[in-house]
Amino acid sequence: MSAVSRVLRIDGQPSAMEQTSRKEYAVRFLFGGIVTAVVAVLGKRFGPVVAGLFFAFPAILPASLTLIAEHEGKRAAGDDARGAAAGSIGLIAFGAAVWVGAPRIPAWSVLAAASTAWLVVSLLVWLALD
């Protein structure tokens, strides 16, 4: 399947939620809580700028990737990790656009430009990683 056809095909399976056990939900919740607590400690120690860098870390990504690998295989987990990486790199573009534009142009324009930057960069990175 080509990268473009995978970009255009989005589907969901709500019935798949029934395949996830309570233990797996608990693992995700626990890991997310631990990451949030660590970020809070970093924020107290080093300030909100440093904590913000770490809070951008997807709190449940590692637990989710483990569960996806277990249920759907390593390839599916790799695809999810690739998407998370592309989105994270896109967030750098978003942040840069806000940083540059916020002092100069209205907030709605900054957010529109930053969102567009995120989308374009994320898609380009995702296609390059495929």
CSV table of C-alpha atoms in Angstrom, one decimal:
chain,number,residue,atom,x,y,z
A,1,MET,CA,0.0,0.0,0.0
A,2,SER,CA,1.4,3.4,-0.9
A,3,ALA,CA,2.0,6.2,1.6
A,4,VAL,CA,-0.6,8.4,-0.1
A,5,SER,CA,-3.3,5.8,0.1
A,6,ARG,CA,-2.6,5.2,3.8
A,7,VAL,CA,-2.9,9.0,4.4
A,8,LEU,CA,-6.3,9.1,2.7
A,9,ARG,CA,-7.7,6.0,4.4
A,10,ILE,CA,-8.9,6.7,7.9
A,11,ASP,CA,-11.1,4.2,9.7
A,12,GLY,CA,-12.2,3.4,13.2
A,13,GLN,CA,-13.4,0.3,14.9
A,14,PRO,CA,-15.3,1.1,18.1
A,15,SER,CA,-15.8,-2.6,18.8
A,16,ALA,CA,-12.1,-2.9,19.3
A,17,MET,CA,-12.5,-1.1,22.6
A,18,GLU,CA,-14.1,-4.3,23.9
A,19,GLN,CA,-10.9,-6.2,23.2
A,20,THR,CA,-8.9,-4.0,25.7
A,21,SER,CA,-8.9,-5.3,29.2
A,22,ARG,CA,-9.4,-3.3,32.3
A,23,LYS,CA,-5.8,-4.1,33.2
A,24,GLU,CA,-4.6,-2.5,30.0
A,25,TYR,CA,-6.6,0.6,30.6
A,26,ALA,CA,-5.1,0.7,34.1
A,27,VAL,CA,-1.6,0.5,32.7
A,28,ARG,CA,-2.3,3.5,30.4
A,29,PHE,CA,-3.8,5.5,33.2
A,30,LEU,CA,-1.0,4.7,35.6
A,31,PHE,CA,1.8,5.5,33.1
A,32,GLY,CA,0.1,8.8,32.2
A,33,GLY,CA,-0.2,9.7,35.8
A,34,ILE,CA,3.5,8.9,36.4
A,35,VAL,CA,4.6,11.0,33.5
A,36,THR,CA,2.4,13.9,34.7
A,37,ALA,CA,3.8,13.6,38.2
A,38,VAL,CA,7.4,13.7,36.9
A,39,VAL,CA,6.6,16.7,34.8
A,40,ALA,CA,5.1,18.5,37.8
A,41,VAL,CA,8.3,17.8,39.8
A,42,LEU,CA,10.4,19.1,36.9
A,43,GLY,CA,8.2,22.2,36.8
A,44,LYS,CA,8.7,22.9,40.5
A,45,ARG,CA,12.5,22.4,40.2
A,46,PHE,CA,13.3,24.0,36.8
A,47,GLY,CA,10.3,26.1,35.9
A,48,PRO,CA,7.4,25.9,33.4
A,49,VAL,CA,9.6,26.3,30.3
A,50,VAL,CA,11.6,23.1,31.0
A,51,ALA,CA,8.5,21.2,32.2
A,52,GLY,CA,6.6,22.2,29.1
A,53,LEU,CA,9.3,20.5,27.0
A,54,PHE,CA,8.7,17.3,28.8
A,55,PHE,CA,5.0,17.6,29.0
A,56,ALA,CA,4.8,17.5,25.2
A,57,PHE,CA,5.9,13.8,25.6
A,58,PRO,CA,2.8,11.7,24.9
A,59,ALA,CA,2.1,10.4,28.4
A,60,ILE,CA,0.5,7.1,27.3
A,61,LEU,CA,2.5,6.5,24.1
A,62,PRO,CA,4.9,3.9,25.5
A,63,ALA,CA,2.1,1.9,27.2
A,64,SER,CA,-0.1,2.2,24.1
A,65,LEU,CA,2.7,1.0,21.8
A,66,THR,CA,3.3,-2.0,24.0
A,67,LEU,CA,-0.4,-2.9,23.9
A,68,ILE,CA,-0.7,-2.3,20.2
A,69,ALA,CA,2.3,-4.6,19.6
A,70,GLU,CA,0.7,-7.2,21.8
A,71,HIS,CA,-2.7,-7.1,20.0
A,72,GLU,CA,-1.9,-6.1,16.5
A,73,GLY,CA,1.8,-6.8,16.0
A,74,LYS,CA,5.0,-4.9,15.9
A,75,ARG,CA,4.3,-3.4,12.5
A,76,ALA,CA,1.2,-1.7,13.7
A,77,ALA,CA,3.0,-0.4,16.8
A,78,GLY,CA,5.8,0.9,14.5
A,79,ASP,CA,3.2,2.7,12.4
A,80,ASP,CA,1.8,4.4,15.5
A,81,ALA,CA,5.2,5.3,16.7
A,82,ARG,CA,6.0,6.8,13.3
A,83,GLY,CA,2.8,8.9,13.4
A,84,ALA,CA,3.6,10.1,16.9
A,85,ALA,CA,7.1,11.1,15.8
A,86,ALA,CA,5.8,13.0,12.8
A,87,GLY,CA,3.2,14.8,14.9
A,88,SER,CA,5.9,15.7,17.5
A,89,ILE,CA,8.2,17.1,14.9
A,90,GLY,CA,5.2,19.1,13.5
A,91,LEU,CA,4.7,20.5,17.0
A,92,ILE,CA,8.2,22.1,16.7
A,93,ALA,CA,7.0,23.9,13.6
A,94,PHE,CA,3.8,24.9,15.5
A,95,GLY,CA,5.8,26.3,18.4
A,96,ALA,CA,8.2,28.1,16.1
A,97,ALA,CA,5.3,29.7,14.3
A,98,VAL,CA,3.7,30.9,17.6
A,99,TRP,CA,7.0,32.2,18.9
A,100,VAL,CA,7.7,34.2,15.8
A,101,GLY,CA,4.2,35.4,15.1
A,102,ALA,CA,2.7,36.0,18.6
A,103,PRO,CA,4.4,39.4,19.1
A,104,ARG,CA,3.5,40.6,15.6
A,105,ILE,CA,0.1,39.4,14.4
A,106,PRO,CA,-3.4,38.8,15.9
A,107,ALA,CA,-3.8,35.5,17.9
A,108,TRP,CA,-6.3,34.0,15.5
A,109,SER,CA,-3.8,34.5,12.6
A,110,VAL,CA,-0.9,33.0,14.7
A,111,LEU,CA,-3.0,29.9,15.5
A,112,ALA,CA,-4.1,29.4,12.0
A,113,ALA,CA,-0.5,29.8,10.7
A,114,ALA,CA,0.9,27.5,13.4
A,115,SER,CA,-1.8,24.9,12.8
A,116,THR,CA,-1.1,24.9,9.1
A,117,ALA,CA,2.7,24.6,9.8
A,118,TRP,CA,2.0,21.6,12.1
A,119,LEU,CA,-0.1,19.9,9.5
A,120,VAL,CA,2.3,20.4,6.6
A,121,VAL,CA,5.4,19.5,8.5
A,122,SER,CA,3.8,16.5,10.1
A,123,LEU,CA,2.5,15.1,6.8
A,124,LEU,CA,5.9,15.7,5.1
A,125,VAL,CA,7.8,14.0,7.9
A,126,TRP,CA,5.3,11.1,8.0
A,127,LEU,CA,5.6,10.6,4.2
A,128,ALA,CA,9.4,10.8,4.5
A,129,LEU,CA,9.5,8.1,7.3
A,130,ASP,CA,7.3,5.8,5.3
